[in-house]
Amino acid sequence: MKSCQEISQLLGRFVALELAPDAEAEVRAHLAACSHCRARLDEAEPIVGMALRLAEVPVASDPGFVDGVLAGVHQRRVEQQLRRRFRSWAAAAAGLLLVVGGYLALRSGGGGVEPLGSQVAASEEAPFVEVEGEGVTVYQFAPASDEAVAVAMIIDPGLAL
């Protein structure tokens, strides 16, 4: 083992991490045994001294911690895979429903839906209709004499103008 004088000459290079691994190990061993050299290192580089003291403190390891973290990572991966599969199946089912629905609509000839304009024109209601519901008010203006014109306005009463 080297003397305190030789170690004190190596402290600068030790702090700068410029020592060979075997020389660094020798300096660390000397610092662990010699309180005088540790004090000198603390004066010159207090952060390095503090880091060396932290390395000496025994830390109790928790074997369940790593297992718990790895289990959590695995669980998240499984959940992501299930979500991806569900989305794929849901998209395929929605596409299939659209295709079948479109086929049935074409096969039945459109279902006999009457155009909106003819419904408004055929009705003999008053020219002004007001309906409230779902937090909005709908006003419809449909003159009885004009079959081609129908105006509807949706007003949100909560809207501040």
Tab-separated table of C-alpha atoms in Angstrom:
chain	number	residue	atom	x	y	z
A	1	MET	CA	0.000	0.000	0.000
A	2	LYS	CA	1.218	3.501	-0.809
A	3	SER	CA	1.970	6.164	1.761
A	4	CYS	CA	-0.255	9.156	2.510
A	5	GLN	CA	2.157	11.426	0.606
A	6	GLU	CA	1.904	9.303	-2.548
A	7	ILE	CA	-1.898	9.113	-2.234
A	8	SER	CA	-2.197	12.887	-1.780
A	9	GLN	CA	-0.317	13.336	-5.075
A	10	LEU	CA	-2.795	11.001	-6.807
A	11	LEU	CA	-5.952	12.645	-5.379
A	12	GLY	CA	-6.229	15.216	-8.211
A	13	ARG	CA	-6.107	12.536	-10.874
A	14	PHE	CA	-8.447	10.352	-8.764
A	15	VAL	CA	-11.058	13.131	-8.674
A	16	ALA	CA	-10.666	13.693	-12.442
A	17	LEU	CA	-11.088	9.934	-13.034
A	18	GLU	CA	-7.741	9.760	-14.825
A	19	LEU	CA	-6.235	6.863	-12.875
A	20	ALA	CA	-5.851	3.337	-14.137
A	21	PRO	CA	-8.335	0.907	-12.563
A	22	ASP	CA	-5.726	-0.733	-10.328
A	23	ALA	CA	-4.381	2.638	-9.085
A	24	GLU	CA	-7.951	3.865	-8.484
A	25	ALA	CA	-8.706	0.748	-6.440
A	26	GLU	CA	-5.560	1.332	-4.381
A	27	VAL	CA	-6.535	4.982	-3.704
A	28	ARG	CA	-10.061	3.912	-2.709
A	29	ALA	CA	-8.695	1.280	-0.329
A	30	HIS	CA	-6.321	3.815	1.241
A	31	LEU	CA	-9.120	6.398	1.628
A	32	ALA	CA	-11.308	3.789	3.318
A	33	ALA	CA	-8.572	3.063	5.868
A	34	CYS	CA	-6.979	6.514	6.358
A	35	SER	CA	-9.077	9.253	7.984
A	36	HIS	CA	-6.318	11.861	7.413
A	37	CYS	CA	-6.403	11.410	3.602
A	38	ARG	CA	-10.224	11.341	3.631
A	39	ALA	CA	-10.225	14.679	5.466
A	40	ARG	CA	-7.771	16.106	2.929
A	41	LEU	CA	-10.039	14.922	0.078
A	42	ASP	CA	-13.093	16.442	1.827
A	43	GLU	CA	-11.327	19.801	2.049
A	44	ALA	CA	-10.245	19.769	-1.599
A	45	GLU	CA	-13.336	18.200	-3.144
A	46	PRO	CA	-16.255	18.037	-0.683
A	47	ILE	CA	-18.657	16.550	-3.233
A	48	VAL	CA	-16.322	13.652	-4.034
A	49	GLY	CA	-15.839	12.994	-0.329
A	50	MET	CA	-19.579	13.003	0.210
A	51	ALA	CA	-20.067	10.601	-2.713
A	52	LEU	CA	-17.468	8.239	-1.270
A	53	ARG	CA	-19.209	8.316	2.134
A	54	LEU	CA	-22.548	7.543	0.474
A	55	ALA	CA	-21.006	4.538	-1.225
A	56	GLU	CA	-19.977	3.189	2.197
A	57	VAL	CA	-23.531	3.249	3.600
A	58	PRO	CA	-25.054	-0.217	3.329
A	59	VAL	CA	-28.354	-0.231	1.509
A	60	ALA	CA	-30.908	-2.897	2.265
A	61	SER	CA	-32.051	-4.421	-0.974
A	62	ASP	CA	-35.680	-5.326	-1.482
A	63	PRO	CA	-35.906	-8.418	-3.692
A	64	GLY	CA	-39.628	-7.863	-4.229
A	65	PHE	CA	-39.090	-4.370	-5.646
A	66	VAL	CA	-37.473	-5.484	-8.904
A	67	ASP	CA	-39.979	-8.306	-9.284
A	68	GLY	CA	-42.849	-5.865	-8.720
A	69	VAL	CA	-41.526	-3.403	-11.304
A	70	LEU	CA	-41.004	-6.142	-13.881
A	71	ALA	CA	-44.486	-7.537	-13.200
A	72	GLY	CA	-45.961	-4.050	-13.695
A	73	VAL	CA	-44.117	-3.642	-17.000
A	74	HIS	CA	-45.348	-7.052	-18.152
A	75	GLN	CA	-48.925	-6.209	-17.097
A	76	ARG	CA	-48.883	-2.958	-19.091
A	77	ARG	CA	-47.594	-4.744	-22.174
A	78	VAL	CA	-50.349	-7.358	-21.920
A	79	GLU	CA	-52.991	-4.626	-21.497
A	80	GLN	CA	-51.676	-2.764	-24.564
A	81	GLN	CA	-51.775	-5.945	-26.638
A	82	LEU	CA	-55.353	-6.636	-25.553
A	83	ARG	CA	-56.403	-3.068	-26.387
A	84	ARG	CA	-54.826	-3.350	-29.837
A	85	ARG	CA	-56.600	-6.653	-30.479
A	86	PHE	CA	-59.932	-5.262	-29.273
A	87	ARG	CA	-59.585	-2.195	-31.487
A	88	SER	CA	-58.758	-4.371	-34.486
A	89	TRP	CA	-61.759	-6.625	-33.904
A	90	ALA	CA	-64.043	-3.655	-33.235
A	91	ALA	CA	-62.923	-1.973	-36.460
A	92	ALA	CA	-63.461	-5.186	-38.417
A	93	ALA	CA	-66.929	-5.657	-36.901
A	94	ALA	CA	-67.887	-2.045	-37.676
A	95	GLY	CA	-66.715	-2.467	-41.259
A	96	LEU	CA	-68.677	-5.682	-41.608
A	97	LEU	CA	-71.816	-4.002	-40.247
A	98	LEU	CA	-71.423	-1.162	-42.742
A	99	VAL	CA	-71.031	-3.575	-45.640
A	100	VAL	CA	-74.015	-5.719	-44.595
A	101	GLY	CA	-76.144	-2.638	-43.879
A	102	GLY	CA	-75.264	-1.112	-47.239
A	103	TYR	CA	-76.044	-4.347	-49.027
A	104	LEU	CA	-79.416	-4.670	-47.301
A	105	ALA	CA	-80.274	-1.034	-48.022
A	106	LEU	CA	-79.438	-1.441	-51.712
A	107	ARG	CA	-81.300	-4.728	-51.922
A	108	SER	CA	-84.466	-3.276	-50.403
A	109	GLY	CA	-84.383	-0.235	-52.672
A	110	GLY	CA	-83.438	2.375	-50.080
A	111	GLY	CA	-86.216	1.589	-47.617
A	112	GLY	CA	-88.770	3.988	-49.091
A	113	VAL	CA	-87.421	7.066	-47.302
A	114	GLU	CA	-89.250	10.174	-48.412
A	115	PRO	CA	-87.163	13.324	-49.072
A	116	LEU	CA	-87.311	15.950	-46.329
A	117	GLY	CA	-88.569	18.661	-48.662
A	118	SER	CA	-91.671	16.691	-49.595
A	119	GLN	CA	-92.448	15.983	-45.918
A	120	VAL	CA	-92.362	19.683	-45.081
A	121	ALA	CA	-94.367	20.640	-48.157
A	122	ALA	CA	-96.969	17.925	-47.592
A	123	SER	CA	-97.674	18.956	-44.037
A	124	GLU	CA	-100.393	21.505	-43.501
A	125	GLU	CA	-98.958	22.865	-40.256
A	126	ALA	CA	-98.661	26.453	-39.166
A	127	PRO	CA	-95.868	28.434	-40.827
A	128	PHE	CA	-93.986	28.814	-37.516
A	129	VAL	CA	-93.040	25.945	-35.160
A	130	GLU	CA	-91.089	26.236	-31.878
A	131	VAL	CA	-89.748	23.121	-30.112
A	132	GLU	CA	-87.675	23.055	-26.910
A	133	GLY	CA	-85.653	20.101	-25.718
A	134	GLU	CA	-82.141	18.911	-24.868
A	135	GLY	CA	-81.173	22.438	-23.844
A	136	VAL	CA	-81.831	24.005	-27.260
A	137	THR	CA	-84.772	25.664	-28.970
A	138	VAL	CA	-85.566	24.877	-32.619
A	139	TYR	CA	-87.524	27.378	-34.715
A	140	GLN	CA	-88.872	26.252	-38.086
A	141	PHE	CA	-90.311	28.617	-40.674
A	142	ALA	CA	-92.233	26.816	-43.419
A	143	PRO	CA	-94.835	28.800	-45.313
A	144	ALA	CA	-97.785	26.636	-46.349
A	145	SER	CA	-97.905	28.112	-49.847
A	146	ASP	CA	-94.270	27.595	-50.819
A	147	GLU	CA	-93.352	23.896	-51.106
A	148	ALA	CA	-89.628	24.413	-51.812
A	149	VAL	CA	-88.587	26.670	-48.910
A	150	ALA	CA	-88.073	25.541	-45.305
A	151	VAL	CA	-85.807	27.357	-42.844
A	152	ALA	CA	-84.860	25.928	-39.441
A	153	MET	CA	-82.773	27.686	-36.772
A	154	ILE	CA	-81.335	26.027	-33.682
A	155	ILE	CA	-80.790	28.411	-30.782
A	156	ASP	CA	-78.814	27.524	-27.661
A	157	PRO	CA	-80.345	29.573	-24.819
A	158	GLY	CA	-77.165	29.224	-22.772
A	159	LEU	CA	-75.147	30.994	-25.433
A	160	ALA	CA	-74.322	34.552	-24.385
A	161	LEU	CA	-74.329	37.057	-27.205
